[in-house]
PDB file of C-alpha atoms in Angstrom:
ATOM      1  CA  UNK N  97      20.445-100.471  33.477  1.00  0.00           C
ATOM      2  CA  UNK N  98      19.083 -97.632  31.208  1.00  0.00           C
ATOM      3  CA  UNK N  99      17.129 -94.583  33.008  1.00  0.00           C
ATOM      4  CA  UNK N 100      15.200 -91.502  31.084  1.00  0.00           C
ATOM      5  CA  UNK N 101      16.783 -88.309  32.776  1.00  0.00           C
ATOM      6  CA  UNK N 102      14.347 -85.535  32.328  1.00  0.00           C
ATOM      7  CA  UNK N 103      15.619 -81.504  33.169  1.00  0.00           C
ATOM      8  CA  UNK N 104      12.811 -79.467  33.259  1.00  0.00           C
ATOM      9  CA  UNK N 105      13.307 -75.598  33.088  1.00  0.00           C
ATOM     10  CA  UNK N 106      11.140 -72.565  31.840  1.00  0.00           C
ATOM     11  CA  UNK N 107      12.356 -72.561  28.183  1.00  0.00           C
ATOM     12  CA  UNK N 108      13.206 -76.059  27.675  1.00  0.00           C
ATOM     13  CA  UNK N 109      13.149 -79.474  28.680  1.00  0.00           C
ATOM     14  CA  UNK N 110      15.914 -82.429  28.390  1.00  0.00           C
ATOM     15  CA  UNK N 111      15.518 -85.612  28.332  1.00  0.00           C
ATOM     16  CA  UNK N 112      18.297 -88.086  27.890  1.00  0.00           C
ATOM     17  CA  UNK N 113      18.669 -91.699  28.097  1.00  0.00           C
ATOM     18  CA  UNK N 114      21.478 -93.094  29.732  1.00  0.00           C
ATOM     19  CA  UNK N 115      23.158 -95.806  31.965  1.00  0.00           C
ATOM     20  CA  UNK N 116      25.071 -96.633  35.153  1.00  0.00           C
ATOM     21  CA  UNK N 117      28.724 -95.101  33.405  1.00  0.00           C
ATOM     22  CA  UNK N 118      26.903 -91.972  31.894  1.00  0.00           C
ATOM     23  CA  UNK N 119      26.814 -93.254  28.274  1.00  0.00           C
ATOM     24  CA  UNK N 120      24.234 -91.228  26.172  1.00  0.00           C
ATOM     25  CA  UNK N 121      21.398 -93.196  23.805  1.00  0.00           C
ATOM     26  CA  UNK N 122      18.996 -90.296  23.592  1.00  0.00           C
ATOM     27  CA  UNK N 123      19.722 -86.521  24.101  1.00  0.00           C
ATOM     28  CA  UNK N 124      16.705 -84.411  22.968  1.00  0.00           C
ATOM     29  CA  UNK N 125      15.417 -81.210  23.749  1.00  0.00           C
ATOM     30  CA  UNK N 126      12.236 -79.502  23.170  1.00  0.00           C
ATOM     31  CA  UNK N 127      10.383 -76.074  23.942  1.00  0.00           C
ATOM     32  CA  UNK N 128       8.567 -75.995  27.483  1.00  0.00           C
ATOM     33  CA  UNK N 129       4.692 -75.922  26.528  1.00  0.00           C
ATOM     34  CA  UNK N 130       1.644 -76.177  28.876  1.00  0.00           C
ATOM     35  CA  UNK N 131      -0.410 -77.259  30.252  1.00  0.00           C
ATOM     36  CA  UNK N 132       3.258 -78.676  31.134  1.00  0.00           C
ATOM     37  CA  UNK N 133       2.264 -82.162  32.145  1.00  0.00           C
ATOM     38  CA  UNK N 134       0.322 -83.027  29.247  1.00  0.00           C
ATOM     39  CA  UNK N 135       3.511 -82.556  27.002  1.00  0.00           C
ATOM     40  CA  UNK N 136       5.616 -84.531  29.661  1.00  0.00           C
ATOM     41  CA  UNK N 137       3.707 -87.654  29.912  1.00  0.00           C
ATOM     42  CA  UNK N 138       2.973 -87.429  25.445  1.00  0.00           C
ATOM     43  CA  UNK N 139       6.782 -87.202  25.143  1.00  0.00           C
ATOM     44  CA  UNK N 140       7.933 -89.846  28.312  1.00  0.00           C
ATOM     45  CA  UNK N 141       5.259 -92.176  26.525  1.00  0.00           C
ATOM     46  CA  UNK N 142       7.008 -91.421  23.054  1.00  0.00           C
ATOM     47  CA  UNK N 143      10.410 -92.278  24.234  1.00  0.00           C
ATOM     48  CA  UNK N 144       9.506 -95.382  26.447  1.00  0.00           C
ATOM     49  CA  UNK N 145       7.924 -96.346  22.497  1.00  0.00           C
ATOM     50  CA  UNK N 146      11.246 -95.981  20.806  1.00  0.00           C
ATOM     51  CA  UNK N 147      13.519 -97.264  24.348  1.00  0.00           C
ATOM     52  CA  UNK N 148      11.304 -99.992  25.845  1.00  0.00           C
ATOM     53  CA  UNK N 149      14.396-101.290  27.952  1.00  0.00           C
ATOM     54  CA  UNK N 150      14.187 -98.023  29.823  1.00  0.00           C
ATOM     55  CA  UNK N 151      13.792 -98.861  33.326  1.00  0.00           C
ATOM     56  CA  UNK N 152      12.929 -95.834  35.691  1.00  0.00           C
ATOM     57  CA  UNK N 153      12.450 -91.960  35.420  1.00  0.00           C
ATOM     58  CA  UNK N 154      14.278 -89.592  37.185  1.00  0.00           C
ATOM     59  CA  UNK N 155      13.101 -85.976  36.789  1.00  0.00           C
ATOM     60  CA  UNK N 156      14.278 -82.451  38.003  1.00  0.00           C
ATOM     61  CA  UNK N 157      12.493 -79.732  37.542  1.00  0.00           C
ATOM     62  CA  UNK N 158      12.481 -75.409  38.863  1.00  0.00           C
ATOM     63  CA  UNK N 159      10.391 -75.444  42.098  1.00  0.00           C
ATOM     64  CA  UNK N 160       9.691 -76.181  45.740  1.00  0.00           C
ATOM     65  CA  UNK N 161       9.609 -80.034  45.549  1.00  0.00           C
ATOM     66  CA  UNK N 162       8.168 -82.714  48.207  1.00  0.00           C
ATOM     67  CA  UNK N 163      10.630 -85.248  46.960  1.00  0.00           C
ATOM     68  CA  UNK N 164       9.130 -88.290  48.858  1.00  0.00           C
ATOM     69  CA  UNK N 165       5.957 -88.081  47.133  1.00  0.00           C
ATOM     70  CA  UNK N 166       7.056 -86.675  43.655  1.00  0.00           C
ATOM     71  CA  UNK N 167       5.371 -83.465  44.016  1.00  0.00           C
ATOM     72  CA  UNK N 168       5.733 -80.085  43.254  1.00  0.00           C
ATOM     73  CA  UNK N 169       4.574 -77.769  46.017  1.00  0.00           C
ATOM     74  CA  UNK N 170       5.518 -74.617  44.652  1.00  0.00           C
ATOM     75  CA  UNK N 171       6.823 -72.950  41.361  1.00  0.00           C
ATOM     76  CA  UNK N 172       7.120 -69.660  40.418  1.00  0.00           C
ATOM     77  CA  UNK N 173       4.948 -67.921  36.812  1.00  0.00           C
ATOM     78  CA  UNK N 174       8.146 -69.241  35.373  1.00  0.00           C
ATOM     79  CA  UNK N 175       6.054 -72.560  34.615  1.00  0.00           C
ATOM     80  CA  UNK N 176       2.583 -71.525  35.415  1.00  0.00           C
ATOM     81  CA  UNK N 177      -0.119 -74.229  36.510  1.00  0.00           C
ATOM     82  CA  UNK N 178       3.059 -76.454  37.870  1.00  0.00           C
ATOM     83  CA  UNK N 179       1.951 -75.928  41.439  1.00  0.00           C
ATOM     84  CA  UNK N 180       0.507 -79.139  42.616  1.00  0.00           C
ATOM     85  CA  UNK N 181       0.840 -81.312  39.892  1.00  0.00           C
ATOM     86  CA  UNK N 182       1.716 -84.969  41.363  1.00  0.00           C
ATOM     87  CA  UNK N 183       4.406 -85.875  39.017  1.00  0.00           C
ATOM     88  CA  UNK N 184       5.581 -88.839  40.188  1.00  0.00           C
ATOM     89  CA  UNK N 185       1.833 -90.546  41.023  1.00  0.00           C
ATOM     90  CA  UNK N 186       0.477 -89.378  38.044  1.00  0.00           C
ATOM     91  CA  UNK N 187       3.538 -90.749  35.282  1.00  0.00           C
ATOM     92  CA  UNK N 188       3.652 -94.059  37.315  1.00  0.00           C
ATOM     93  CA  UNK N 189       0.201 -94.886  36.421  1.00  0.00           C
ATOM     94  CA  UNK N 190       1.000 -93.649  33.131  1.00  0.00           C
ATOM     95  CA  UNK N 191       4.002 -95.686  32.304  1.00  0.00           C
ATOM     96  CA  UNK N 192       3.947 -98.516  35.019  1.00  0.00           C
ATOM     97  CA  UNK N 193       7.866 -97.380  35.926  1.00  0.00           C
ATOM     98  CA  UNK N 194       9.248 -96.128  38.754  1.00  0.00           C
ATOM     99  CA  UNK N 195       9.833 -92.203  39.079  1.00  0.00           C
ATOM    100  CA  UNK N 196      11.411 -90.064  41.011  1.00  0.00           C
ATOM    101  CA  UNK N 197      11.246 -86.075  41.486  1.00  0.00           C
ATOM    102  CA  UNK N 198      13.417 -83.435  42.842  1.00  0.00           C
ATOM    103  CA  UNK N 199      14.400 -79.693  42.586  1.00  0.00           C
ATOM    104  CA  UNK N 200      16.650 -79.088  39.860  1.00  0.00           C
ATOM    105  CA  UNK N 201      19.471 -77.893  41.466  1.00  0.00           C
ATOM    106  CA  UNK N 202      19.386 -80.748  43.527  1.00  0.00           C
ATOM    107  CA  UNK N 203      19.869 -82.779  41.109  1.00  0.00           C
ATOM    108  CA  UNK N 204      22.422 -80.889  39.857  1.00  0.00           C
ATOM    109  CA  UNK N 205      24.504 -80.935  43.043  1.00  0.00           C
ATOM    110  CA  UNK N 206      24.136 -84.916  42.808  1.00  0.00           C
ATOM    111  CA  UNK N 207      25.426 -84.908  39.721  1.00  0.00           C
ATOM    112  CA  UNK N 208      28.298 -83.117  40.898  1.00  0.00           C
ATOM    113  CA  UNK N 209      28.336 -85.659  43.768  1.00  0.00           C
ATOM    114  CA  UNK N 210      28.858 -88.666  42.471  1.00  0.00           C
ATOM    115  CA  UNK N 211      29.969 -88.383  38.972  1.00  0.00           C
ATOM    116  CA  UNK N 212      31.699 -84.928  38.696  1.00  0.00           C
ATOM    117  CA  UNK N 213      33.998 -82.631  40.612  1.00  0.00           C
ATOM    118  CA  UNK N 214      33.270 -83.695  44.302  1.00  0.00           C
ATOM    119  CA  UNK N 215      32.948 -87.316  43.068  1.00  0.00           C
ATOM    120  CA  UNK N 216      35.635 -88.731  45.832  1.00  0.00           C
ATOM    121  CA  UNK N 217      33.846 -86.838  49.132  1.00  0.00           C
ATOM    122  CA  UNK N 218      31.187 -87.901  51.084  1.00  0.00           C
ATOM    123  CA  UNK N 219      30.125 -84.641  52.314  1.00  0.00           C
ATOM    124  CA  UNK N 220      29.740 -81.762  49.734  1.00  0.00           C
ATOM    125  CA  UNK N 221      27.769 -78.189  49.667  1.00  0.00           C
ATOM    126  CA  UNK N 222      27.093 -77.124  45.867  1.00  0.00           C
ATOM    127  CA  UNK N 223      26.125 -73.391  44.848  1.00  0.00           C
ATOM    128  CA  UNK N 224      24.416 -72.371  41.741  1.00  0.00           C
ATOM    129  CA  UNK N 225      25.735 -68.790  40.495  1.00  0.00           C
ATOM    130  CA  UNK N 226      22.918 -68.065  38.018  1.00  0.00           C
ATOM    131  CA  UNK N 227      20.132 -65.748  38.019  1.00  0.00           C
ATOM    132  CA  UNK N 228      19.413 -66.790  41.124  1.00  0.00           C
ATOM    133  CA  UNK N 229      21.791 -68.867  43.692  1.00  0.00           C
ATOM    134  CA  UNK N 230      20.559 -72.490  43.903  1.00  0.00           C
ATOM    135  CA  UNK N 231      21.835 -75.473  45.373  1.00  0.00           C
ATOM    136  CA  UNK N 232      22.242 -78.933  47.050  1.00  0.00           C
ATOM    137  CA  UNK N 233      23.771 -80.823  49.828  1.00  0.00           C
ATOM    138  CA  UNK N 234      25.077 -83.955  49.684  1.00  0.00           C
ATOM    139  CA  UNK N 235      25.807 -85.259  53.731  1.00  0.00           C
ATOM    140  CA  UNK N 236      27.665 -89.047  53.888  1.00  0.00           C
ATOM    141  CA  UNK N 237      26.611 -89.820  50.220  1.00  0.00           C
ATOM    142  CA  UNK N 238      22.530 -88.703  50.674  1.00  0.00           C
ATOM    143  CA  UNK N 239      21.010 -85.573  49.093  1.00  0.00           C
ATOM    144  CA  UNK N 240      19.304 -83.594  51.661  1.00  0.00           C
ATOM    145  CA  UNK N 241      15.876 -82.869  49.950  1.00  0.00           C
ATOM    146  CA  UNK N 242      12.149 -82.276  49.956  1.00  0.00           C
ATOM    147  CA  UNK N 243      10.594 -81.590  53.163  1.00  0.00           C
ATOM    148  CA  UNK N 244       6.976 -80.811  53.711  1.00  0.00           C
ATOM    149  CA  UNK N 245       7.121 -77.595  51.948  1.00  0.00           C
ATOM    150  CA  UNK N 246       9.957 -78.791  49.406  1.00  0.00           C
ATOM    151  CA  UNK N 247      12.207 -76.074  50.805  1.00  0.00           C
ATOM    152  CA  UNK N 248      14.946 -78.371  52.430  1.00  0.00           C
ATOM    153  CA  UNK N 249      18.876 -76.745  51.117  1.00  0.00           C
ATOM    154  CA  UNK N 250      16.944 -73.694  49.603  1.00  0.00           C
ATOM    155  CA  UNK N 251      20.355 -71.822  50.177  1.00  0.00           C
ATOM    156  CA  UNK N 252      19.403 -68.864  47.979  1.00  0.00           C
ATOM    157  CA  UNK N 253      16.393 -68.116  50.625  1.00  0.00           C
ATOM    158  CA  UNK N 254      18.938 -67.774  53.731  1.00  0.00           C
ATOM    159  CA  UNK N 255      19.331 -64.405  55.359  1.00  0.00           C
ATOM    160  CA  UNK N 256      22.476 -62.852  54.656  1.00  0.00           C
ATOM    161  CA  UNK N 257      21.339 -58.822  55.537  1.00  0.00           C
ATOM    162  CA  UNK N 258      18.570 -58.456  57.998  1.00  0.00           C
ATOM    163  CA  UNK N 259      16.312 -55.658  55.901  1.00  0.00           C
ATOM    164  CA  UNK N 260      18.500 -55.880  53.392  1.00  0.00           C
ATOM    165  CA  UNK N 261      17.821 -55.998  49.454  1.00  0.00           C
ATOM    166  CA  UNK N 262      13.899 -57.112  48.634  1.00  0.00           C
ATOM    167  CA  UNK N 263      14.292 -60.926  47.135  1.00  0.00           C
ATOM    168  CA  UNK N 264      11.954 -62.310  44.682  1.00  0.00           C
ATOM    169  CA  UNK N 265      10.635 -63.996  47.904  1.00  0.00           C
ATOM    170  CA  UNK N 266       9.415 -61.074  49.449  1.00  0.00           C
ATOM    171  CA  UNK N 267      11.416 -61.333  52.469  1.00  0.00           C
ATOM    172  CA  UNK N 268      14.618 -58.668  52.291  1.00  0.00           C
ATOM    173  CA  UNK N 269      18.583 -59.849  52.318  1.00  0.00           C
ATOM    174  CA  UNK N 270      18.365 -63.082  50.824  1.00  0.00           C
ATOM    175  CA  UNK N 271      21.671 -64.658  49.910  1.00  0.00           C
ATOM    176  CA  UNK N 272      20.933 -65.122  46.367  1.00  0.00           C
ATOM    177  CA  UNK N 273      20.634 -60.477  46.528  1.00  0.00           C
ATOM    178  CA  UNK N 274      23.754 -60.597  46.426  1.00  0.00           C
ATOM    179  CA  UNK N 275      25.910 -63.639  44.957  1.00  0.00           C
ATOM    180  CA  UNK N 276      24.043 -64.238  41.929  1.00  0.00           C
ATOM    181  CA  UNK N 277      24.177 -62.801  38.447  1.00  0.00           C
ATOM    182  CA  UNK N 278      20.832 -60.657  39.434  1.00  0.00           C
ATOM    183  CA  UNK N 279      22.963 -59.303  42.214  1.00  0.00           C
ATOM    184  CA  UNK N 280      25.808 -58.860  40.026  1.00  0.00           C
ATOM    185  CA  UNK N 281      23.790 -56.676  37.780  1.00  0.00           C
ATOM    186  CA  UNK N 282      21.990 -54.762  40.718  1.00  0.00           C
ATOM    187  CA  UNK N 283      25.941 -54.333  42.392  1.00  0.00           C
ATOM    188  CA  UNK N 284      26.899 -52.779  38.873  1.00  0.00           C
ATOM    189  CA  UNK N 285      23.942 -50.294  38.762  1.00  0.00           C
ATOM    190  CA  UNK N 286      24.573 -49.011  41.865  1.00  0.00           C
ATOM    191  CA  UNK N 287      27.868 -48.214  41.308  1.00  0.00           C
ATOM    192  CA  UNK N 288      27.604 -46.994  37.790  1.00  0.00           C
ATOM    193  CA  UNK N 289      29.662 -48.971  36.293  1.00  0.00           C
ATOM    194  CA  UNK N 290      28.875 -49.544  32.343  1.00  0.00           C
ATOM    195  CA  UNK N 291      29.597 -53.107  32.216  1.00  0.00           C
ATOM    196  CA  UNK N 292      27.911 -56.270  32.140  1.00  0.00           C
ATOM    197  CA  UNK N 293      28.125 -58.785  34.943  1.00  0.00           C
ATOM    198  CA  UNK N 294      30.232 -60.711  31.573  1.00  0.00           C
ATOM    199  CA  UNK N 295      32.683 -57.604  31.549  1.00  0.00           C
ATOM    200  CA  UNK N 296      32.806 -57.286  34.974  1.00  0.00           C
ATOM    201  CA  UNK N 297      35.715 -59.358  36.131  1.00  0.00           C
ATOM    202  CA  UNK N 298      37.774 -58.792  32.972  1.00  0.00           C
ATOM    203  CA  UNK N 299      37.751 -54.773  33.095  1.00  0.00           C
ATOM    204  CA  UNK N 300      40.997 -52.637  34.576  1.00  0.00           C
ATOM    205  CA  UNK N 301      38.633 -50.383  36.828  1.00  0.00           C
ATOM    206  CA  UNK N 302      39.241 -49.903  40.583  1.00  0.00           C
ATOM    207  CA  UNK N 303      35.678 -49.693  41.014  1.00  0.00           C
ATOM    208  CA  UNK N 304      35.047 -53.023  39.003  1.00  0.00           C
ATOM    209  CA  UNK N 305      37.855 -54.758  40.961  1.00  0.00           C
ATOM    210  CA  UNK N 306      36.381 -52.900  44.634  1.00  0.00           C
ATOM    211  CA  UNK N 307      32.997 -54.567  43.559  1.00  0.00           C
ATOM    212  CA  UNK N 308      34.290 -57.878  42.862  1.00  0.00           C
ATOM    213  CA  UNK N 309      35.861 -58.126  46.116  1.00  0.00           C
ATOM    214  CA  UNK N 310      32.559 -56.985  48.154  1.00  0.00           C
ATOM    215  CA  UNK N 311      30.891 -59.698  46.214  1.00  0.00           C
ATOM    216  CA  UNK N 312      33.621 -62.436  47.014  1.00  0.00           C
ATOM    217  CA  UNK N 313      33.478 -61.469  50.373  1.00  0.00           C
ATOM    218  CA  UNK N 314      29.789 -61.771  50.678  1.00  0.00           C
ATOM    219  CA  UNK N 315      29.981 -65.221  49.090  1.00  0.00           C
ATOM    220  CA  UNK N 316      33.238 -66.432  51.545  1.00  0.00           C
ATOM    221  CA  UNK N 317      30.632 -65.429  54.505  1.00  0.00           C
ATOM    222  CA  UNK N 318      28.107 -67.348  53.052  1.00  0.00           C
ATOM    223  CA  UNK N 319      30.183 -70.625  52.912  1.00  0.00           C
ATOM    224  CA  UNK N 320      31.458 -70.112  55.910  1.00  0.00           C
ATOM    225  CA  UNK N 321      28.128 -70.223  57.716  1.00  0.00           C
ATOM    226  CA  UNK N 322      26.837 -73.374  55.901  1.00  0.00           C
ATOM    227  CA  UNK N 323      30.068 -74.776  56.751  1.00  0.00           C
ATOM    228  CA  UNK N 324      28.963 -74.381  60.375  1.00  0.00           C
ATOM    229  CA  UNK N 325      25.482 -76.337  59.470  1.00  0.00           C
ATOM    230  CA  UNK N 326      27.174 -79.025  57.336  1.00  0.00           C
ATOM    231  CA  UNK N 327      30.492 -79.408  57.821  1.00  0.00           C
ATOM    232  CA  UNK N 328      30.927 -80.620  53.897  1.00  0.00           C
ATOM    233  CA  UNK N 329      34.736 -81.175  53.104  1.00  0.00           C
ATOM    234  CA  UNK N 330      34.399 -79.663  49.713  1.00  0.00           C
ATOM    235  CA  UNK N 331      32.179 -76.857  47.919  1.00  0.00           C
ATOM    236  CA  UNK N 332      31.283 -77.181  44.477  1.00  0.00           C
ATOM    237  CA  UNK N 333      29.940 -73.736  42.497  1.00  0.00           C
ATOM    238  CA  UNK N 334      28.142 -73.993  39.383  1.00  0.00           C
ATOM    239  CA  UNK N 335      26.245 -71.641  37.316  1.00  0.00           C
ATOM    240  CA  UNK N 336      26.986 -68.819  34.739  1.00  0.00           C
ATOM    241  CA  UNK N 337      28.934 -66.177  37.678  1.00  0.00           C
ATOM    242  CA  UNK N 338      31.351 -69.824  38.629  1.00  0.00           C
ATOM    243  CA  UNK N 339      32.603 -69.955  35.218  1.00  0.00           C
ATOM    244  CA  UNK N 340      34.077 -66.417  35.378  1.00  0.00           C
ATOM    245  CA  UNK N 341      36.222 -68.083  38.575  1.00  0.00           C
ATOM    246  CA  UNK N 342      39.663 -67.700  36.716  1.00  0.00           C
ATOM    247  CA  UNK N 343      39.250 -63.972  38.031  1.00  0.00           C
ATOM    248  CA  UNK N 344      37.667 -64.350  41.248  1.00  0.00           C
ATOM    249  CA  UNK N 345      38.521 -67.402  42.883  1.00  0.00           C
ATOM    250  CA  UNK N 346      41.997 -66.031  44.743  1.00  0.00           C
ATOM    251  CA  UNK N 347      40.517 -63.104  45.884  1.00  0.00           C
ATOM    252  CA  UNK N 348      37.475 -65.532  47.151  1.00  0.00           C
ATOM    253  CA  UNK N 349      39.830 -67.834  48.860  1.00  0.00           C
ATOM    254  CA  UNK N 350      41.904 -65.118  50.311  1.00  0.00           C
ATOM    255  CA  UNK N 351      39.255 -63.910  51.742  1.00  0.00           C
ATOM    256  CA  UNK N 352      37.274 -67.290  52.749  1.00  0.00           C
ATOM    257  CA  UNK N 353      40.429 -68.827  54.724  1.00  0.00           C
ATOM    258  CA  UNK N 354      40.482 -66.509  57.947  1.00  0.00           C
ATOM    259  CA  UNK N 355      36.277 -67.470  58.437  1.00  0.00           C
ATOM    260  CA  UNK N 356      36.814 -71.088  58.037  1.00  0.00           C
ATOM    261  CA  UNK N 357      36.469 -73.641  60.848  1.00  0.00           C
ATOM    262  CA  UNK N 358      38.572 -75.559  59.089  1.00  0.00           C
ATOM    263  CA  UNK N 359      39.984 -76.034  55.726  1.00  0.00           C
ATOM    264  CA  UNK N 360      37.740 -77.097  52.978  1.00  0.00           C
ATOM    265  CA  UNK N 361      37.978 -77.512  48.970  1.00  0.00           C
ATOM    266  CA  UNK N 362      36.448 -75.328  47.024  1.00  0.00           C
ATOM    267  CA  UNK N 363      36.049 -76.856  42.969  1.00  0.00           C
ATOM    268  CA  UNK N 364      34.178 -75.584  39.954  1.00  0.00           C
ATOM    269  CA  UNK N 365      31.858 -77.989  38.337  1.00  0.00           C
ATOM    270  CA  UNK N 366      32.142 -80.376  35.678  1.00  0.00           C
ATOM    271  CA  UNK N 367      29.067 -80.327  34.493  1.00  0.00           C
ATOM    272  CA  UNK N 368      27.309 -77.639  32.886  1.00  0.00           C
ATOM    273  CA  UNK N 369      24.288 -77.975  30.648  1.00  0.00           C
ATOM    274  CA  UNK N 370      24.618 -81.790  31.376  1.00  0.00           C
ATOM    275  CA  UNK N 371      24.264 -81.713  35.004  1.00  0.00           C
ATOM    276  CA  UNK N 372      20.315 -80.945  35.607  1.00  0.00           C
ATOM    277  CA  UNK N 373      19.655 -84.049  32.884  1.00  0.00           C
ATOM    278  CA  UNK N 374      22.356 -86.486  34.685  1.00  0.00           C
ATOM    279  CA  UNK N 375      21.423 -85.377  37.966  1.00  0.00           C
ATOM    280  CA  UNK N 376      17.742 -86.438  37.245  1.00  0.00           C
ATOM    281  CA  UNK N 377      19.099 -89.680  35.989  1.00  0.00           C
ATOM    282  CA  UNK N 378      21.135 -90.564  39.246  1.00  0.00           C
ATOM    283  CA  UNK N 379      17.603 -90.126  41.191  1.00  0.00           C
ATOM    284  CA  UNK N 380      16.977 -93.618  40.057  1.00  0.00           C
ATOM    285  CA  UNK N 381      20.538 -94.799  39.160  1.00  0.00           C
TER     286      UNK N 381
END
């Protein structure tokens, strides 16, 4: 079985066709345009041309997404006129193929899931480091997703300070304040530090090295209270702050053991650019 695996983010768009074992026949990627449907449906239709034996469409896009309908109930400026649009209704009757739709870091997490680093658990928790902090769940093998509003596992949107640090929200002490690579760069300001979040964990600075530990800490709390919600066996973090683990991860794990229930793993991912596009593609797989 072949699938079209579409990643769609503010500056570009994937789209890869692949089957069941992962095996790539068509990795292209083009500018994000709008009116942003228009250009998906002209380029779906242009692949399906050149791929006929393609047999469903899984897409995962940025946004609040009612993933039993296919729609997107919310996305930021970041891909303006997006709100609303009924993606999977509206590319079914344009193709005549099945389609499904769900946040991107969803998709990422079941990516993660079932092909990559938590591949042999049933229950995993994954956290995107990036700008933000994203993420999916993954509870006995079925993604926790949509919801009315399409806000089901928005991690990043959990209270971590009461009144604390304004999030792009507009509520105040949002997780993703202060585990992200935003926060990162906010944390560095306020201390005067003159690094970037890059040279952060790589510097010999006692100030660098006191920051990194208030932001491990802060993330160790945070798994340890969606441990309490999901009970996941393993944690999987992603994203551009994960990859800088080598220097982190001890003093994380250090600190996450005494607020654990009980033990879990914690992994880095496998995938990186791949894992929106083959995260999409196990929608339908």
């Amino acid at each position: 079985m072949k699938v079209l695996g579409i990643d769609i983010g503010g500056t570009k768009v994937r789209m890869g066709v692949v089957d069941e074992s992962m095996n790539i026949y068509l990795d292209k990627k083009i500018p994000t345009t709008f009116p942003l449907y228009n250009m998906l449906e002209k380029e779906v239709i242009n692949i399906l041309d050149e791929h006929p034996d393609v047999d469903a469409i899984g897409i995962g896009t940025h946004g609040f997404v009612d993933s039993k309908n296919g729609r997107v109930v919310y996305a930021t400026d970041l891909l303006p006129g997006w709100t609303g649009t009924e993606v999977k209704a509206q590319l079914e009757e344009a193709t005549g193929l099945r389609v499904e739709v769900d946040n991107d870091a969803n998709c990422a997490a079941l990516a993660e899931a079932r092909i990559g680093a938590a591949k042999d658990y049933n229950r995993t928790l994954c956290l995107t480091l990036g700008t933000g902090l994203g993420g999916g769940a993954i509870i006995d093998e079925v993604l926790l997703s949509g919801g009315p509003h399409g806000g089901a596992a928005e991690f990043g949107h959990m209270i971590l300070y009461p009144n604390g640090v304004t999030c792009t929200c507009g509520r105040r002490g949002c997780f993703e304040q202060y585990v992200s690579g935003t926060a990162l760069r906010r944390r560095i300001k306020e201390a005067s530090l003159p690094y970037e979040p890059e040279e952060l964990f790589t510097v010999d600075d006692p100030k660098a090295k006191q920051l990194i530990r208030e932001f491990t800490y802060d993330l160790a709390v945070i798994i340890s209270s969606l441990q309490a919600t999901f009970d996941m066996e393993v944690v999987v973090l992603s994203g551009g702050v994960a990859e800088a683990s080598d220097y982190w991860m001890d003093d994380l794990l250090d600190q996450l053991k005494p607020m654990l229930l009980n033990d879990i793993d914690v992994k880095i991912a496998e995938f990186k650019n791949d894992a929106g596009m083959f995260g999409a593609a196990q929608l339908v797989l």
